[in-house]
Amino acid sequence: MTPTLHPSGNVLLAERISKRYQKPSRGDIVVIRSPENPNKTPIKRVIGIEGDCISFVIDSRKSDESQTIVVPKGHVFVQGDYTHNSRDSRNFGTVPYGLIQGRVLWRVWPFQDFGPLGPTPT
Amino acid sequence: MSMRLLNFLKQWRGTAKEAFENVSIVAKFLCLLHVTDRYIISTTHVHGPSMLPTLNLTGDVILAEHLSHRFGKIGLGDVVLVRSPRDPNRMVTKRILGLEGDRLTFSADPLVGDASVSVLVPKGHVWIQGDNLYASTDSRHFGPIPYSLIEGKALLRVWPPEYFGSLR
């Protein structure tokens, strides 16, 4: 999740309340339980919500081949900000809402970057 | 005037202390109840035709534990409570018929024909299916589900009392 999160480690504040009452929106940084390994909780950004049509390059190192998927109901498409080195929905597919653990709100450490984290304003 | 107020408050100090202690006992008990119900063992009301004949159509109350899925002790044939991948507010009860790495062959639509489909359950996923193949929406429709969506394992049925006992 470089450059949003420091590769050497961050302490973030994530809230678990909003996932019960509303659906995640595009641009949110979420903590999910990995569909590949139930003991891991990666942090990724929500790129597409249900109904969105997402096109992505499957593996930029190997070829230019791209794939287009429609995000099914009840799922989100997540992607790490550093697309060159991130295992995300391009690898393990769309993630059901039930696997979202929380939404990242704030960075506490490193102290120089103390501040809110979230959708990048465009 | 303020002396009278102070005296009045002093009289109620003992009662206030007792009331506070009693309320904190109730609060601690409710916390314990909540933690047990959510993270250790709980009763769940299940209904629907998808698990006939194991579970009744009109509804059963089953005892489910929420510990084994955290230690990876969910195995083939277990009846589990999972969060539906289509609707995160719904819990469904199904049986695990495939673990990661298993290859499964099933009949695509038992009412229509004999066409069969073969799938390999990917890493970190399980295959769930209702016992009543004709009236169950399960992994044959929405694919293998991630292991983390499993929330509990059914142990035994407690209601109706004629059917008290293990689910087999």
PDB file of C-alpha atoms in Angstrom, chain A:
ATOM      1  CA  MET A   1       0.000   0.000   0.000  1.00  0.00           C
ATOM      2  CA  THR A   2       2.922   2.350  -0.733  1.00  0.00           C
ATOM      3  CA  PRO A   3       2.858   5.372  -0.925  1.00  0.00           C
ATOM      4  CA  THR A   4      -0.232   5.682   1.233  1.00  0.00           C
ATOM      5  CA  LEU A   5       1.194   3.478   3.973  1.00  0.00           C
ATOM      6  CA  HIS A   6       4.879   3.303   4.910  1.00  0.00           C
ATOM      7  CA  PRO A   7       6.461  -0.040   4.017  1.00  0.00           C
ATOM      8  CA  SER A   8       8.366  -0.116   7.308  1.00  0.00           C
ATOM      9  CA  GLY A   9       5.236  -0.134   9.439  1.00  0.00           C
ATOM     10  CA  ASN A  10       2.354   2.035  10.488  1.00  0.00           C
ATOM     11  CA  VAL A  11      -0.080   2.110  13.370  1.00  0.00           C
ATOM     12  CA  LEU A  12      -3.562   2.833  12.094  1.00  0.00           C
ATOM     13  CA  LEU A  13      -6.950   3.377  13.651  1.00  0.00           C
ATOM     14  CA  ALA A  14      -9.725   1.358  12.060  1.00  0.00           C
ATOM     15  CA  GLU A  15     -13.371   1.434  12.996  1.00  0.00           C
ATOM     16  CA  ARG A  16     -15.707  -1.549  12.927  1.00  0.00           C
ATOM     17  CA  ILE A  17     -19.046   0.174  13.273  1.00  0.00           C
ATOM     18  CA  SER A  18     -19.801   1.473   9.787  1.00  0.00           C
ATOM     19  CA  LYS A  19     -19.547  -1.966   8.206  1.00  0.00           C
ATOM     20  CA  ARG A  20     -22.755  -2.973  10.019  1.00  0.00           C
ATOM     21  CA  TYR A  21     -24.880  -0.102   8.832  1.00  0.00           C
ATOM     22  CA  GLN A  22     -23.643   0.876   5.425  1.00  0.00           C
ATOM     23  CA  LYS A  23     -21.889  -0.592   2.448  1.00  0.00           C
ATOM     24  CA  PRO A  24     -18.272   0.296   1.759  1.00  0.00           C
ATOM     25  CA  SER A  25     -17.755   3.038  -0.800  1.00  0.00           C
ATOM     26  CA  ARG A  26     -15.159   3.515  -3.508  1.00  0.00           C
ATOM     27  CA  GLY A  27     -11.859   4.809  -2.235  1.00  0.00           C
ATOM     28  CA  ASP A  28     -12.217   3.527   1.347  1.00  0.00           C
ATOM     29  CA  ILE A  29      -9.216   1.774   2.797  1.00  0.00           C
ATOM     30  CA  VAL A  30     -10.481  -1.430   4.415  1.00  0.00           C
ATOM     31  CA  VAL A  31      -9.062  -4.212   6.543  1.00  0.00           C
ATOM     32  CA  ILE A  32     -10.211  -7.538   5.092  1.00  0.00           C
ATOM     33  CA  ARG A  33      -9.747 -11.146   6.070  1.00  0.00           C
ATOM     34  CA  SER A  34      -7.855 -12.734   3.178  1.00  0.00           C
ATOM     35  CA  PRO A  35      -9.917 -15.218   1.130  1.00  0.00           C
ATOM     36  CA  GLU A  36      -6.718 -17.168   0.525  1.00  0.00           C
ATOM     37  CA  ASN A  37      -5.515 -17.497   4.090  1.00  0.00           C
ATOM     38  CA  PRO A  38      -8.002 -16.990   6.928  1.00  0.00           C
ATOM     39  CA  ASN A  39      -5.233 -16.039   9.356  1.00  0.00           C
ATOM     40  CA  LYS A  40      -4.156 -12.951   7.407  1.00  0.00           C
ATOM     41  CA  THR A  41      -5.834  -9.549   7.409  1.00  0.00           C
ATOM     42  CA  PRO A  42      -4.503  -7.469   4.504  1.00  0.00           C
ATOM     43  CA  ILE A  43      -5.312  -3.765   4.117  1.00  0.00           C
ATOM     44  CA  LYS A  44      -6.455  -2.685   0.658  1.00  0.00           C
ATOM     45  CA  ARG A  45      -8.428   0.071  -1.021  1.00  0.00           C
ATOM     46  CA  VAL A  46     -11.954  -0.459  -2.371  1.00  0.00           C
ATOM     47  CA  ILE A  47     -11.830   0.195  -6.102  1.00  0.00           C
ATOM     48  CA  GLY A  48     -15.230  -1.165  -7.126  1.00  0.00           C
ATOM     49  CA  ILE A  49     -18.513  -1.824  -5.360  1.00  0.00           C
ATOM     50  CA  GLU A  50     -21.318  -4.167  -6.450  1.00  0.00           C
ATOM     51  CA  GLY A  51     -22.448  -3.548  -9.984  1.00  0.00           C
ATOM     52  CA  ASP A  52     -19.237  -1.859 -11.125  1.00  0.00           C
ATOM     53  CA  CYS A  53     -17.448  -3.064 -14.245  1.00  0.00           C
ATOM     54  CA  ILE A  54     -13.697  -3.252 -13.580  1.00  0.00           C
ATOM     55  CA  SER A  55     -10.975  -3.768 -16.200  1.00  0.00           C
ATOM     56  CA  PHE A  56      -7.502  -4.602 -15.034  1.00  0.00           C
ATOM     57  CA  VAL A  57      -4.221  -5.976 -16.328  1.00  0.00           C
ATOM     58  CA  ILE A  58      -3.861  -9.474 -14.941  1.00  0.00           C
ATOM     59  CA  ASP A  59      -0.083  -9.572 -14.533  1.00  0.00           C
ATOM     60  CA  SER A  60       1.839  -6.523 -15.709  1.00  0.00           C
ATOM     61  CA  ARG A  61       5.156  -8.387 -15.481  1.00  0.00           C
ATOM     62  CA  LYS A  62       4.178 -11.161 -17.830  1.00  0.00           C
ATOM     63  CA  SER A  63       1.881  -9.727 -20.495  1.00  0.00           C
ATOM     64  CA  ASP A  64      -0.494  -6.951 -21.441  1.00  0.00           C
ATOM     65  CA  GLU A  65      -3.510  -9.200 -21.192  1.00  0.00           C
ATOM     66  CA  SER A  66      -6.409  -7.545 -19.401  1.00  0.00           C
ATOM     67  CA  GLN A  67      -9.593  -8.879 -17.907  1.00  0.00           C
ATOM     68  CA  THR A  68     -12.953  -7.244 -17.326  1.00  0.00           C
ATOM     69  CA  ILE A  69     -15.268  -8.340 -14.538  1.00  0.00           C
ATOM     70  CA  VAL A  70     -18.556  -7.127 -13.128  1.00  0.00           C
ATOM     71  CA  VAL A  71     -18.530  -6.985  -9.342  1.00  0.00           C
ATOM     72  CA  PRO A  72     -21.377  -9.261  -8.150  1.00  0.00           C
ATOM     73  CA  LYS A  73     -23.948  -8.255  -5.556  1.00  0.00           C
ATOM     74  CA  GLY A  74     -22.629  -8.373  -2.017  1.00  0.00           C
ATOM     75  CA  HIS A  75     -18.969  -8.128  -3.077  1.00  0.00           C
ATOM     76  CA  VAL A  76     -16.286  -5.467  -3.471  1.00  0.00           C
ATOM     77  CA  PHE A  77     -13.183  -5.245  -5.634  1.00  0.00           C
ATOM     78  CA  VAL A  78     -10.124  -4.308  -3.587  1.00  0.00           C
ATOM     79  CA  GLN A  79      -6.680  -3.325  -4.793  1.00  0.00           C
ATOM     80  CA  GLY A  80      -3.483  -2.260  -3.109  1.00  0.00           C
ATOM     81  CA  ASP A  81      -2.167   1.211  -3.945  1.00  0.00           C
ATOM     82  CA  TYR A  82       1.158  -0.217  -5.072  1.00  0.00           C
ATOM     83  CA  THR A  83      -0.229  -2.324  -7.877  1.00  0.00           C
ATOM     84  CA  HIS A  84       3.137  -3.764  -8.901  1.00  0.00           C
ATOM     85  CA  ASN A  85       3.530  -5.708  -5.659  1.00  0.00           C
ATOM     86  CA  SER A  86       0.110  -6.410  -4.221  1.00  0.00           C
ATOM     87  CA  ARG A  87      -1.993  -9.518  -3.934  1.00  0.00           C
ATOM     88  CA  ASP A  88      -5.530  -8.269  -4.156  1.00  0.00           C
ATOM     89  CA  SER A  89      -8.766  -8.822  -6.036  1.00  0.00           C
ATOM     90  CA  ARG A  90      -6.821  -9.144  -9.258  1.00  0.00           C
ATOM     91  CA  ASN A  91      -5.455 -12.381  -7.788  1.00  0.00           C
ATOM     92  CA  PHE A  92      -8.088 -13.720  -5.400  1.00  0.00           C
ATOM     93  CA  GLY A  93     -11.246 -12.242  -6.917  1.00  0.00           C
ATOM     94  CA  THR A  94     -13.909 -10.028  -5.442  1.00  0.00           C
ATOM     95  CA  VAL A  95     -14.359 -10.080  -1.672  1.00  0.00           C
ATOM     96  CA  PRO A  96     -17.799 -10.579  -0.022  1.00  0.00           C
ATOM     97  CA  TYR A  97     -18.897  -7.943   2.510  1.00  0.00           C
ATOM     98  CA  GLY A  98     -18.740 -10.528   5.291  1.00  0.00           C
ATOM     99  CA  LEU A  99     -14.936 -10.571   5.025  1.00  0.00           C
ATOM    100  CA  ILE A 100     -14.529  -6.854   5.624  1.00  0.00           C
ATOM    101  CA  GLN A 101     -13.288  -6.367   9.168  1.00  0.00           C
ATOM    102  CA  GLY A 102     -13.174  -2.586   9.378  1.00  0.00           C
ATOM    103  CA  ARG A 103     -12.436   0.734   7.723  1.00  0.00           C
ATOM    104  CA  VAL A 104      -9.151   2.590   8.232  1.00  0.00           C
ATOM    105  CA  LEU A 105      -9.643   6.129   9.495  1.00  0.00           C
ATOM    106  CA  TRP A 106      -6.461   7.565  10.880  1.00  0.00           C
ATOM    107  CA  ARG A 107      -2.719   7.022  11.021  1.00  0.00           C
ATOM    108  CA  VAL A 108      -1.206   7.252  14.506  1.00  0.00           C
ATOM    109  CA  TRP A 109       2.423   6.273  13.808  1.00  0.00           C
ATOM    110  CA  PRO A 110       4.852   7.405  12.293  1.00  0.00           C
ATOM    111  CA  PHE A 111       4.091  10.583  14.094  1.00  0.00           C
ATOM    112  CA  GLN A 112       5.241  12.822  11.207  1.00  0.00           C
ATOM    113  CA  ASP A 113       2.322  11.521   9.176  1.00  0.00           C
ATOM    114  CA  PHE A 114      -0.289  11.650  11.901  1.00  0.00           C
ATOM    115  CA  GLY A 115      -3.562  12.377  10.183  1.00  0.00           C
ATOM    116  CA  PRO A 116      -6.629  11.066   8.402  1.00  0.00           C
ATOM    117  CA  LEU A 117      -6.474   8.331   5.788  1.00  0.00           C
ATOM    118  CA  GLY A 118      -9.186   7.638   3.350  1.00  0.00           C
ATOM    119  CA  PRO A 119     -10.519   8.303  -0.103  1.00  0.00           C
ATOM    120  CA  THR A 120      -8.142  10.519  -2.063  1.00  0.00           C
ATOM    121  CA  PRO A 121     -10.035  13.660  -3.042  1.00  0.00           C
ATOM    122  CA  THR A 122     -10.148  14.150  -6.808  1.00  0.00           C
TER     123      THR A 122
END
